[in-house]
Amino acid sequence: MQMRHASDWFARSATVAVLTLFAVIAVYPIVFMVLSSFKTIVEYINDPVGWPATFRYIENYQAMIYRFNVPRLFGNTIWYVLLATVLSLAVSVPASFAFAKLRFRFSQGLRTLMIATLIVPAMTLLVPTYVLFANLGLVDSYISVVLIWAATSVPGSVFLLSSLMRAIPTEVLEAARIDGAGYFQMMRRVVLPLSGPGILTVTIFNVTVWWNDLLIPLVFLQSDETKTITVAAATIMGRFSSDTPMLITGLLFASLPPILVYIFLQRYIRRGLVVGALK
Amino acid sequence: MSGRAWERETTSASPGASPPALSDPLAVAAAPAGTSVVPARPGAARPGMSLQRRETLTALASLAPAFLLIAIVIWYPVAKTFYYGFTNWNGASAKWVGLKNYTKILSGPEFLSALRTNLVFVVAIPGILIICVVVSVLLFEQAPGWRFFRSVYYLPTILSAAVVGLLMRIMFSAQGAMNDILQSLGLGMLTRDWLGAPNTAFVVLVFVFYWQTLGQGVLIFLAGLSSIPTDLLEAARIDGAGWWNRLTRIILPLLVPAIAYFVIFNMIWAFVGVFAMVYTVTNGGPGYSTTPIDLLIYRKAFEAGQLGFASALSIILFAIVLVISAVQIRIFDRLTTD
């Protein structure tokens, strides 16, 4: 509507050009993954950038399933992430409720203590935790990974959830009380339903962080069959680094779930950034 | 019923008065803790006390699992790390050596070299800051389809740093896609073995950092920009203020909190978040030239078995993060009280 002046038109075109350039840079490596996954080794070496000869070459995909047992790696990751989610929420939701809606001595102090825990770098707790878990026989067991993932997610989840739960109307809780609802009934009937979006936000945030995590599973899971997909892409498939298109296909597989989650649940991921920014 | 805590809650902490999420931890620390005082009126004392006590017990029971988990998996190991930093721990036995680990760290070449690697990322922050602000302002000012661009820019941010790192390692290898692209753009003189020399390896690492951070920055700054009243900008436009004037006089001053937030978040990231990226892109090489502190800790602990040394090193890393966080609290205090 404001294309009255030629300079205006020029400025606008330049803007779109710049923004498009950044968009191409942002997307190209992902496109590169997809294109390379359809190439043979020879094809890739001759021309790493171009289009594959055919999109019907699916040996790399077959290798993922039969040689690297990607379904198993996906299963591992989903299982660990699921357990960590359950554990994390099981302790974070009641704690957030207490901070948001209960009055008690040291409430402020305890909440500050909880949030201060956010700044502890994972590296600082890794060495003693490793020795501790090794003594308990938990190294190379997913229990170690689940415990560390869940524990390190608690401060951020409590921070966000307790802020959101303050908005739960006190009258609703009061009414449930009068109806004779006990603690667990109140949680199930009032707190959980009313905190749905907040719980979804922290869950999606945590799941993405765990799915993408390298350090914790790399340290605690050593045998190939216990690994997560992200760590497997960095370790098992790295052993076949001469077959670059196959390695790239592995990276693509590891990236697909986060990309799909992002496409469908963008809104929650953006909100989760508030928590992420604190880590 | 009037003694119920739910009700007092509404008067003392109405949702509308709750501080914005960002400054929340600071506000909590500063808020008065007057609510914990039990009313001392003699007549109401007994029932009031028991209600208060019941609520306290409920609260403590709700908090116990969370604090137990954190205590076992975070606080206890951190306390142990602190202790083992003063020993020559190798996993089985630990002998007290006092400050020897710390003097060794601070006088040796490894730590300084690792610190330099982290500082490269700190120094790189202004570059991505400018890119993010410019892109956000362009999106905000006039671009059609800004939602589309925002989504596309955020795509790299949600990928695993490890996956992105491996992908970039492949793309920037001597026979990789990057050199091919440069060749076909007529920039053949720029082709090289990117990861073969420290300087260009750093260029690749900073590129990966930028590539994964653009989406985050745009998200933060667009959120900041959306809080600027549009009639303010409109008024300035009518008054004849040009683009540059609107940017420097109105937009940038109002973006200061978002900029501070972005910079501090990425400063902390530069010390504790680079492990996955460096491990996969350069693996700290060539030699040790691109090894940051957290990768050095990892190598000392899990490859060299020098757990005492690694513990001391991770306490130093923790101290660095503490200092940055303290500065952050100061800055946000100032920004929110203004």
PDB file of N, CA, C and O in Angstrom, chain A residues 15 19 23 25-27 29 44 94 100-104 111-112 114 117 119 123-124 128 131 159 170 174 183 212 230 255 258 262 266 270 276-277, chain B residues 6 9-10 21 24 28 35 52 55 59 62 70 75 77 81 89 142-143 150-155 158 160 163 166 170-171 180 211 219 261 265 294 322:
ATOM      1  N   THR A  15      15.048  -5.575   1.755  1.00  0.00           N
ATOM      2  CA  THR A  15      14.731  -6.237   3.023  1.00  0.00           C
ATOM      3  C   THR A  15      14.381  -7.696   2.808  1.00  0.00           C
ATOM      4  O   THR A  15      14.932  -8.588   3.462  1.00  0.00           O
ATOM      5  N   LEU A  19      16.372 -11.025   4.173  1.00  0.00           N
ATOM      6  CA  LEU A  19      15.691 -12.023   5.009  1.00  0.00           C
ATOM      7  C   LEU A  19      15.675 -13.385   4.334  1.00  0.00           C
ATOM      8  O   LEU A  19      15.838 -14.415   4.987  1.00  0.00           O
ATOM      9  N   ALA A  23      17.219 -17.019   5.467  1.00  0.00           N
ATOM     10  CA  ALA A  23      16.360 -18.201   5.488  1.00  0.00           C
ATOM     11  C   ALA A  23      17.024 -19.350   4.729  1.00  0.00           C
ATOM     12  O   ALA A  23      16.995 -20.501   5.179  1.00  0.00           O
ATOM     13  N   ILE A  25      20.264 -19.779   4.273  1.00  0.00           N
ATOM     14  CA  ILE A  25      21.377 -20.271   5.089  1.00  0.00           C
ATOM     15  C   ILE A  25      20.852 -21.163   6.218  1.00  0.00           C
ATOM     16  O   ILE A  25      21.445 -22.176   6.560  1.00  0.00           O
ATOM     17  N   ALA A  26      19.702 -20.776   6.785  1.00  0.00           N
ATOM     18  CA  ALA A  26      19.149 -21.551   7.907  1.00  0.00           C
ATOM     19  C   ALA A  26      18.664 -22.920   7.442  1.00  0.00           C
ATOM     20  O   ALA A  26      18.791 -23.904   8.163  1.00  0.00           O
ATOM     21  N   VAL A  27      18.124 -22.986   6.258  1.00  0.00           N
ATOM     22  CA  VAL A  27      17.492 -24.230   5.808  1.00  0.00           C
ATOM     23  C   VAL A  27      18.449 -25.127   5.030  1.00  0.00           C
ATOM     24  O   VAL A  27      18.324 -26.352   5.058  1.00  0.00           O
ATOM     25  N   PRO A  29      21.503 -26.480   5.264  1.00  0.00           N
ATOM     26  CA  PRO A  29      22.079 -27.717   5.820  1.00  0.00           C
ATOM     27  C   PRO A  29      21.047 -28.824   6.013  1.00  0.00           C
ATOM     28  O   PRO A  29      21.375 -30.006   5.885  1.00  0.00           O
ATOM     29  N   TYR A  44      28.264 -39.137  -3.772  1.00  0.00           N
ATOM     30  CA  TYR A  44      28.500 -38.068  -2.822  1.00  0.00           C
ATOM     31  C   TYR A  44      29.891 -37.478  -3.001  1.00  0.00           C
ATOM     32  O   TYR A  44      30.076 -36.258  -2.986  1.00  0.00           O
ATOM     33  N   PRO A  94       3.803 -30.919  42.274  1.00  0.00           N
ATOM     34  CA  PRO A  94       3.459 -30.594  43.666  1.00  0.00           C
ATOM     35  C   PRO A  94       4.311 -29.451  44.226  1.00  0.00           C
ATOM     36  O   PRO A  94       3.787 -28.583  44.934  1.00  0.00           O
ATOM     37  N   ALA A 100       3.295 -21.817  44.631  1.00  0.00           N
ATOM     38  CA  ALA A 100       2.342 -20.877  44.049  1.00  0.00           C
ATOM     39  C   ALA A 100       1.158 -20.615  44.956  1.00  0.00           C
ATOM     40  O   ALA A 100       0.648 -19.492  45.014  1.00  0.00           O
ATOM     41  N   LYS A 101       0.687 -21.633  45.671  1.00  0.00           N
ATOM     42  CA  LYS A 101      -0.617 -21.506  46.317  1.00  0.00           C
ATOM     43  C   LYS A 101      -0.636 -21.781  47.813  1.00  0.00           C
ATOM     44  O   LYS A 101      -1.685 -21.688  48.441  1.00  0.00           O
ATOM     45  N   LEU A 102       0.481 -22.182  48.397  1.00  0.00           N
ATOM     46  CA  LEU A 102       0.468 -22.449  49.839  1.00  0.00           C
ATOM     47  C   LEU A 102       1.316 -21.406  50.557  1.00  0.00           C
ATOM     48  O   LEU A 102       2.310 -20.931  50.024  1.00  0.00           O
ATOM     49  N   ARG A 103       0.872 -21.067  51.758  1.00  0.00           N
ATOM     50  CA  ARG A 103       1.634 -20.125  52.578  1.00  0.00           C
ATOM     51  C   ARG A 103       2.350 -20.908  53.646  1.00  0.00           C
ATOM     52  O   ARG A 103       1.721 -21.644  54.408  1.00  0.00           O
ATOM     53  N   PHE A 104       3.626 -20.786  53.706  1.00  0.00           N
ATOM     54  CA  PHE A 104       4.361 -21.476  54.771  1.00  0.00           C
ATOM     55  C   PHE A 104       5.684 -20.756  54.994  1.00  0.00           C
ATOM     56  O   PHE A 104       6.153 -19.981  54.166  1.00  0.00           O
ATOM     57  N   ARG A 111      12.214 -21.281  47.547  1.00  0.00           N
ATOM     58  CA  ARG A 111      12.042 -21.075  46.112  1.00  0.00           C
ATOM     59  C   ARG A 111      13.315 -20.477  45.508  1.00  0.00           C
ATOM     60  O   ARG A 111      13.759 -20.881  44.429  1.00  0.00           O
ATOM     61  N   THR A 112      13.910 -19.512  46.228  1.00  0.00           N
ATOM     62  CA  THR A 112      15.163 -18.929  45.752  1.00  0.00           C
ATOM     63  C   THR A 112      16.238 -20.010  45.651  1.00  0.00           C
ATOM     64  O   THR A 112      16.988 -20.072  44.668  1.00  0.00           O
ATOM     65  N   MET A 114      15.816 -23.182  45.176  1.00  0.00           N
ATOM     66  CA  MET A 114      15.479 -24.024  44.036  1.00  0.00           C
ATOM     67  C   MET A 114      15.923 -23.374  42.722  1.00  0.00           C
ATOM     68  O   MET A 114      16.563 -24.011  41.884  1.00  0.00           O
ATOM     69  N   THR A 117      19.606 -23.203  41.942  1.00  0.00           N
ATOM     70  CA  THR A 117      20.166 -24.474  41.461  1.00  0.00           C
ATOM     71  C   THR A 117      20.256 -24.506  39.929  1.00  0.00           C
ATOM     72  O   THR A 117      21.032 -25.274  39.369  1.00  0.00           O
ATOM     73  N   ILE A 119      21.711 -22.541  38.021  1.00  0.00           N
ATOM     74  CA  ILE A 119      22.987 -22.121  37.424  1.00  0.00           C
ATOM     75  C   ILE A 119      24.098 -23.159  37.586  1.00  0.00           C
ATOM     76  O   ILE A 119      25.178 -22.973  37.057  1.00  0.00           O
ATOM     77  N   MET A 123      28.540 -30.088  34.134  1.00  0.00           N
ATOM     78  CA  MET A 123      29.900 -30.599  34.286  1.00  0.00           C
ATOM     79  C   MET A 123      30.322 -30.720  35.749  1.00  0.00           C
ATOM     80  O   MET A 123      31.103 -31.590  36.105  1.00  0.00           O
ATOM     81  N   THR A 124      29.810 -29.810  36.586  1.00  0.00           N
ATOM     82  CA  THR A 124      30.253 -29.757  37.978  1.00  0.00           C
ATOM     83  C   THR A 124      29.755 -30.954  38.783  1.00  0.00           C
ATOM     84  O   THR A 124      30.357 -31.333  39.764  1.00  0.00           O
ATOM     85  N   PRO A 128      31.506 -36.724  40.358  1.00  0.00           N
ATOM     86  CA  PRO A 128      31.077 -37.496  41.535  1.00  0.00           C
ATOM     87  C   PRO A 128      29.840 -38.341  41.242  1.00  0.00           C
ATOM     88  O   PRO A 128      29.733 -39.462  41.760  1.00  0.00           O
ATOM     89  N   VAL A 131      30.967 -41.544  39.629  1.00  0.00           N
ATOM     90  CA  VAL A 131      31.569 -42.484  40.575  1.00  0.00           C
ATOM     91  C   VAL A 131      30.496 -43.081  41.490  1.00  0.00           C
ATOM     92  O   VAL A 131      30.477 -44.287  41.741  1.00  0.00           O
ATOM     93  N   PHE A 159      10.251 -23.297  38.300  1.00  0.00           N
ATOM     94  CA  PHE A 159      10.271 -21.857  38.082  1.00  0.00           C
ATOM     95  C   PHE A 159       9.112 -21.426  37.188  1.00  0.00           C
ATOM     96  O   PHE A 159       8.338 -20.529  37.527  1.00  0.00           O
ATOM     97  N   THR A 170      -8.013 -18.704  43.377  1.00  0.00           N
ATOM     98  CA  THR A 170      -8.060 -19.272  44.718  1.00  0.00           C
ATOM     99  C   THR A 170      -9.446 -19.801  45.054  1.00  0.00           C
ATOM    100  O   THR A 170      -9.584 -20.790  45.770  1.00  0.00           O
ATOM    101  N   GLU A 174     -10.623 -23.258  46.795  1.00  0.00           N
ATOM    102  CA  GLU A 174     -11.455 -23.153  47.999  1.00  0.00           C
ATOM    103  C   GLU A 174     -12.718 -24.000  47.856  1.00  0.00           C
ATOM    104  O   GLU A 174     -13.091 -24.763  48.752  1.00  0.00           O
ATOM    105  N   TYR A 183      -5.975 -33.787  49.268  1.00  0.00           N
ATOM    106  CA  TYR A 183      -4.845 -33.239  48.533  1.00  0.00           C
ATOM    107  C   TYR A 183      -4.729 -33.810  47.131  1.00  0.00           C
ATOM    108  O   TYR A 183      -4.618 -33.073  46.145  1.00  0.00           O
ATOM    109  N   ASN A 212      17.993 -34.136  22.469  1.00  0.00           N
ATOM    110  CA  ASN A 212      19.193 -33.584  21.849  1.00  0.00           C
ATOM    111  C   ASN A 212      20.447 -33.708  22.704  1.00  0.00           C
ATOM    112  O   ASN A 212      21.530 -33.355  22.256  1.00  0.00           O
ATOM    113  N   THR A 230      20.735 -39.706  19.513  1.00  0.00           N
ATOM    114  CA  THR A 230      21.683 -38.603  19.316  1.00  0.00           C
ATOM    115  C   THR A 230      23.112 -39.063  19.591  1.00  0.00           C
ATOM    116  O   THR A 230      24.037 -38.765  18.823  1.00  0.00           O
ATOM    117  N   SER A 255      17.328 -36.033  13.675  1.00  0.00           N
ATOM    118  CA  SER A 255      16.733 -34.690  13.646  1.00  0.00           C
ATOM    119  C   SER A 255      15.234 -34.700  13.398  1.00  0.00           C
ATOM    120  O   SER A 255      14.559 -33.711  13.701  1.00  0.00           O
ATOM    121  N   PRO A 258      12.655 -33.902  16.525  1.00  0.00           N
ATOM    122  CA  PRO A 258      12.568 -32.494  16.935  1.00  0.00           C
ATOM    123  C   PRO A 258      11.907 -31.616  15.872  1.00  0.00           C
ATOM    124  O   PRO A 258      11.110 -30.729  16.207  1.00  0.00           O
ATOM    125  N   TYR A 262       8.541 -29.582  16.387  1.00  0.00           N
ATOM    126  CA  TYR A 262       8.551 -28.134  16.189  1.00  0.00           C
ATOM    127  C   TYR A 262       7.439 -27.696  15.250  1.00  0.00           C
ATOM    128  O   TYR A 262       6.734 -26.721  15.522  1.00  0.00           O
ATOM    129  N   GLN A 266       4.972 -25.534  17.672  1.00  0.00           N
ATOM    130  CA  GLN A 266       5.792 -24.325  17.724  1.00  0.00           C
ATOM    131  C   GLN A 266       5.506 -23.408  18.903  1.00  0.00           C
ATOM    132  O   GLN A 266       6.401 -22.900  19.561  1.00  0.00           O
ATOM    133  N   ARG A 270       8.204 -22.041  21.703  1.00  0.00           N
ATOM    134  CA  ARG A 270       8.598 -20.638  21.864  1.00  0.00           C
ATOM    135  C   ARG A 270       8.440 -20.195  23.303  1.00  0.00           C
ATOM    136  O   ARG A 270       9.266 -19.496  23.848  1.00  0.00           O
ATOM    137  N   GLY A 276      14.403 -22.088  29.004  1.00  0.00           N
ATOM    138  CA  GLY A 276      15.689 -22.417  28.419  1.00  0.00           C
ATOM    139  C   GLY A 276      16.700 -21.312  28.612  1.00  0.00           C
ATOM    140  O   GLY A 276      17.873 -21.560  28.846  1.00  0.00           O
ATOM    141  N   ALA A 277      16.215 -20.112  28.537  1.00  0.00           N
ATOM    142  CA  ALA A 277      17.107 -18.975  28.644  1.00  0.00           C
ATOM    143  C   ALA A 277      17.770 -18.909  30.010  1.00  0.00           C
ATOM    144  O   ALA A 277      18.804 -18.292  30.170  1.00  0.00           O
TER     145      ALA A 277
ATOM    146  N   TRP B   6      -5.684 -19.838  51.317  1.00  0.00           N
ATOM    147  CA  TRP B   6      -6.008 -19.496  49.915  1.00  0.00           C
ATOM    148  C   TRP B   6      -6.445 -18.041  49.836  1.00  0.00           C
ATOM    149  O   TRP B   6      -6.122 -17.332  48.904  1.00  0.00           O
ATOM    150  N   GLU B   9      -3.843 -15.438  50.381  1.00  0.00           N
ATOM    151  CA  GLU B   9      -3.029 -15.435  49.164  1.00  0.00           C
ATOM    152  C   GLU B   9      -3.491 -14.367  48.165  1.00  0.00           C
ATOM    153  O   GLU B   9      -2.695 -13.619  47.624  1.00  0.00           O
ATOM    154  N   THR B  10      -4.807 -14.287  47.977  1.00  0.00           N
ATOM    155  CA  THR B  10      -5.304 -13.373  46.954  1.00  0.00           C
ATOM    156  C   THR B  10      -5.000 -11.928  47.302  1.00  0.00           C
ATOM    157  O   THR B  10      -4.755 -11.117  46.422  1.00  0.00           O
ATOM    158  N   ALA B  21       8.310 -12.690  34.246  1.00  0.00           N
ATOM    159  CA  ALA B  21       9.029 -13.944  34.425  1.00  0.00           C
ATOM    160  C   ALA B  21      10.544 -13.765  34.554  1.00  0.00           C
ATOM    161  O   ALA B  21      11.177 -14.368  35.394  1.00  0.00           O
ATOM    162  N   ASP B  24      11.870 -12.540  37.808  1.00  0.00           N
ATOM    163  CA  ASP B  24      11.227 -13.210  38.925  1.00  0.00           C
ATOM    164  C   ASP B  24      12.165 -13.646  40.051  1.00  0.00           C
ATOM    165  O   ASP B  24      11.913 -13.332  41.201  1.00  0.00           O
ATOM    166  N   VAL B  28      11.727 -12.366  43.868  1.00  0.00           N
ATOM    167  CA  VAL B  28      11.423 -13.267  44.972  1.00  0.00           C
ATOM    168  C   VAL B  28      12.381 -13.017  46.122  1.00  0.00           C
ATOM    169  O   VAL B  28      12.005 -12.943  47.284  1.00  0.00           O
ATOM    170  N   THR B  35       4.585 -12.995  55.404  1.00  0.00           N
ATOM    171  CA  THR B  35       3.420 -13.870  55.510  1.00  0.00           C
ATOM    172  C   THR B  35       3.645 -15.054  56.437  1.00  0.00           C
ATOM    173  O   THR B  35       2.711 -15.723  56.822  1.00  0.00           O
ATOM    174  N   GLN B  52      -2.551 -23.306  60.006  1.00  0.00           N
ATOM    175  CA  GLN B  52      -1.275 -22.880  59.448  1.00  0.00           C
ATOM    176  C   GLN B  52      -0.293 -24.050  59.434  1.00  0.00           C
ATOM    177  O   GLN B  52       0.414 -24.275  58.463  1.00  0.00           O
ATOM    178  N   GLU B  55      -1.173 -26.514  56.740  1.00  0.00           N
ATOM    179  CA  GLU B  55      -0.769 -26.034  55.424  1.00  0.00           C
ATOM    180  C   GLU B  55       0.750 -26.143  55.245  1.00  0.00           C
ATOM    181  O   GLU B  55       1.236 -26.519  54.179  1.00  0.00           O
ATOM    182  N   ALA B  59       2.659 -28.261  52.427  1.00  0.00           N
ATOM    183  CA  ALA B  59       3.655 -27.642  51.556  1.00  0.00           C
ATOM    184  C   ALA B  59       4.965 -28.414  51.608  1.00  0.00           C
ATOM    185  O   ALA B  59       5.563 -28.728  50.574  1.00  0.00           O
ATOM    186  N   SER B  62       4.777 -31.553  49.785  1.00  0.00           N
ATOM    187  CA  SER B  62       4.772 -31.336  48.338  1.00  0.00           C
ATOM    188  C   SER B  62       6.178 -31.049  47.817  1.00  0.00           C
ATOM    189  O   SER B  62       6.527 -31.392  46.692  1.00  0.00           O
ATOM    190  N   ILE B  70      16.830 -33.222  43.909  1.00  0.00           N
ATOM    191  CA  ILE B  70      17.878 -32.234  43.637  1.00  0.00           C
ATOM    192  C   ILE B  70      19.055 -32.429  44.588  1.00  0.00           C
ATOM    193  O   ILE B  70      20.216 -32.340  44.186  1.00  0.00           O
ATOM    194  N   TRP B  75      23.034 -31.234  44.543  1.00  0.00           N
ATOM    195  CA  TRP B  75      23.806 -30.597  45.620  1.00  0.00           C
ATOM    196  C   TRP B  75      24.903 -31.500  46.183  1.00  0.00           C
ATOM    197  O   TRP B  75      26.034 -31.063  46.370  1.00  0.00           O
ATOM    198  N   PRO B  77      26.501 -34.130  44.833  1.00  0.00           N
ATOM    199  CA  PRO B  77      27.668 -34.243  43.943  1.00  0.00           C
ATOM    200  C   PRO B  77      28.479 -32.951  43.852  1.00  0.00           C
ATOM    201  O   PRO B  77      29.706 -33.009  43.805  1.00  0.00           O
ATOM    202  N   THR B  81      32.305 -32.597  44.579  1.00  0.00           N
ATOM    203  CA  THR B  81      33.254 -32.036  43.620  1.00  0.00           C
ATOM    204  C   THR B  81      34.143 -31.015  44.316  1.00  0.00           C
ATOM    205  O   THR B  81      35.354 -30.979  44.118  1.00  0.00           O
ATOM    206  N   TRP B  89      42.229 -37.437  43.866  1.00  0.00           N
ATOM    207  CA  TRP B  89      41.256 -38.504  43.618  1.00  0.00           C
ATOM    208  C   TRP B  89      41.452 -39.169  42.251  1.00  0.00           C
ATOM    209  O   TRP B  89      41.633 -38.489  41.234  1.00  0.00           O
ATOM    210  N   GLN B 142       8.579  -4.234   8.322  1.00  0.00           N
ATOM    211  CA  GLN B 142       7.795  -4.275   7.100  1.00  0.00           C
ATOM    212  C   GLN B 142       7.663  -5.610   6.398  1.00  0.00           C
ATOM    213  O   GLN B 142       6.883  -5.720   5.465  1.00  0.00           O
ATOM    214  N   ALA B 143       8.394  -6.614   6.841  1.00  0.00           N
ATOM    215  CA  ALA B 143       8.410  -7.796   5.995  1.00  0.00           C
ATOM    216  C   ALA B 143       7.053  -8.493   5.956  1.00  0.00           C
ATOM    217  O   ALA B 143       6.453  -8.746   6.995  1.00  0.00           O
ATOM    218  N   ARG B 150      10.279 -16.202  10.860  1.00  0.00           N
ATOM    219  CA  ARG B 150      10.610 -16.511  12.240  1.00  0.00           C
ATOM    220  C   ARG B 150      10.678 -18.029  12.444  1.00  0.00           C
ATOM    221  O   ARG B 150      11.579 -18.543  13.091  1.00  0.00           O
ATOM    222  N   SER B 151       9.708 -18.736  11.850  1.00  0.00           N
ATOM    223  CA  SER B 151       9.702 -20.198  11.977  1.00  0.00           C
ATOM    224  C   SER B 151      10.929 -20.817  11.333  1.00  0.00           C
ATOM    225  O   SER B 151      11.565 -21.703  11.900  1.00  0.00           O
ATOM    226  N   VAL B 152      11.258 -20.334  10.139  1.00  0.00           N
ATOM    227  CA  VAL B 152      12.398 -20.905   9.426  1.00  0.00           C
ATOM    228  C   VAL B 152      13.693 -20.645  10.194  1.00  0.00           C
ATOM    229  O   VAL B 152      14.524 -21.533  10.352  1.00  0.00           O
ATOM    230  N   TYR B 153      13.850 -19.420  10.718  1.00  0.00           N
ATOM    231  CA  TYR B 153      15.079 -19.098  11.449  1.00  0.00           C
ATOM    232  C   TYR B 153      15.218 -19.942  12.704  1.00  0.00           C
ATOM    233  O   TYR B 153      16.321 -20.205  13.163  1.00  0.00           O
ATOM    234  N   TYR B 154      14.076 -20.356  13.261  1.00  0.00           N
ATOM    235  CA  TYR B 154      14.165 -21.104  14.512  1.00  0.00           C
ATOM    236  C   TYR B 154      14.475 -22.586  14.290  1.00  0.00           C
ATOM    237  O   TYR B 154      14.874 -23.272  15.205  1.00  0.00           O
ATOM    238  N   LEU B 155      14.285 -23.044  13.052  1.00  0.00           N
ATOM    239  CA  LEU B 155      14.493 -24.464  12.760  1.00  0.00           C
ATOM    240  C   LEU B 155      15.863 -24.984  13.231  1.00  0.00           C
ATOM    241  O   LEU B 155      15.925 -26.011  13.916  1.00  0.00           O
ATOM    242  N   ILE B 158      16.266 -25.827  17.123  1.00  0.00           N
ATOM    243  CA  ILE B 158      15.698 -26.979  17.815  1.00  0.00           C
ATOM    244  C   ILE B 158      16.472 -28.265  17.543  1.00  0.00           C
ATOM    245  O   ILE B 158      16.217 -29.275  18.176  1.00  0.00           O
ATOM    246  N   SER B 160      19.623 -30.896  17.606  1.00  0.00           N
ATOM    247  CA  SER B 160      20.649 -31.205  18.591  1.00  0.00           C
ATOM    248  C   SER B 160      21.979 -30.577  18.189  1.00  0.00           C
ATOM    249  O   SER B 160      22.403 -30.673  17.036  1.00  0.00           O
ATOM    250  N   VAL B 163      24.143 -33.192  16.600  1.00  0.00           N
ATOM    251  CA  VAL B 163      23.807 -33.524  15.218  1.00  0.00           C
ATOM    252  C   VAL B 163      24.286 -32.413  14.285  1.00  0.00           C
ATOM    253  O   VAL B 163      24.928 -32.666  13.258  1.00  0.00           O
ATOM    254  N   LEU B 166      28.105 -32.560  13.907  1.00  0.00           N
ATOM    255  CA  LEU B 166      28.584 -33.585  12.989  1.00  0.00           C
ATOM    256  C   LEU B 166      28.318 -33.199  11.537  1.00  0.00           C
ATOM    257  O   LEU B 166      29.147 -33.393  10.662  1.00  0.00           O
ATOM    258  N   ILE B 170      31.079 -32.440   8.543  1.00  0.00           N
ATOM    259  CA  ILE B 170      31.056 -33.034   7.198  1.00  0.00           C
ATOM    260  C   ILE B 170      31.082 -31.938   6.130  1.00  0.00           C
ATOM    261  O   ILE B 170      31.830 -31.999   5.165  1.00  0.00           O
ATOM    262  N   MET B 171      30.261 -30.908   6.349  1.00  0.00           N
ATOM    263  CA  MET B 171      30.147 -29.862   5.326  1.00  0.00           C
ATOM    264  C   MET B 171      31.428 -29.045   5.184  1.00  0.00           C
ATOM    265  O   MET B 171      31.742 -28.556   4.102  1.00  0.00           O
ATOM    266  N   ASP B 180      32.932 -26.833  -2.135  1.00  0.00           N
ATOM    267  CA  ASP B 180      32.270 -26.975  -3.434  1.00  0.00           C
ATOM    268  C   ASP B 180      31.449 -25.735  -3.765  1.00  0.00           C
ATOM    269  O   ASP B 180      31.471 -25.229  -4.895  1.00  0.00           O
ATOM    270  N   TRP B 211      24.712 -19.934  13.511  1.00  0.00           N
ATOM    271  CA  TRP B 211      23.649 -20.623  12.772  1.00  0.00           C
ATOM    272  C   TRP B 211      22.571 -21.110  13.726  1.00  0.00           C
ATOM    273  O   TRP B 211      21.387 -21.044  13.424  1.00  0.00           O
ATOM    274  N   LEU B 219      13.579 -14.578  18.046  1.00  0.00           N
ATOM    275  CA  LEU B 219      12.421 -14.814  18.915  1.00  0.00           C
ATOM    276  C   LEU B 219      12.413 -13.820  20.088  1.00  0.00           C
ATOM    277  O   LEU B 219      11.391 -13.193  20.391  1.00  0.00           O
ATOM    278  N   TYR B 261      19.461  -9.496  28.221  1.00  0.00           N
ATOM    279  CA  TYR B 261      19.064 -10.881  28.433  1.00  0.00           C
ATOM    280  C   TYR B 261      19.771 -11.803  27.444  1.00  0.00           C
ATOM    281  O   TYR B 261      20.378 -12.813  27.822  1.00  0.00           O
ATOM    282  N   PHE B 265      22.603 -14.514  28.565  1.00  0.00           N
ATOM    283  CA  PHE B 265      22.300 -15.921  28.299  1.00  0.00           C
ATOM    284  C   PHE B 265      23.410 -16.553  27.463  1.00  0.00           C
ATOM    285  O   PHE B 265      23.892 -17.649  27.773  1.00  0.00           O
ATOM    286  N   ASP B 294      34.856 -27.015  29.466  1.00  0.00           N
ATOM    287  CA  ASP B 294      34.084 -28.228  29.791  1.00  0.00           C
ATOM    288  C   ASP B 294      34.608 -29.476  29.073  1.00  0.00           C
ATOM    289  O   ASP B 294      34.592 -30.563  29.633  1.00  0.00           O
ATOM    290  N   LEU B 322      29.013 -18.368  38.286  1.00  0.00           N
ATOM    291  CA  LEU B 322      28.471 -17.616  39.425  1.00  0.00           C
ATOM    292  C   LEU B 322      28.702 -16.123  39.252  1.00  0.00           C
ATOM    293  O   LEU B 322      27.801 -15.312  39.483  1.00  0.00           O
TER     294      LEU B 322
END
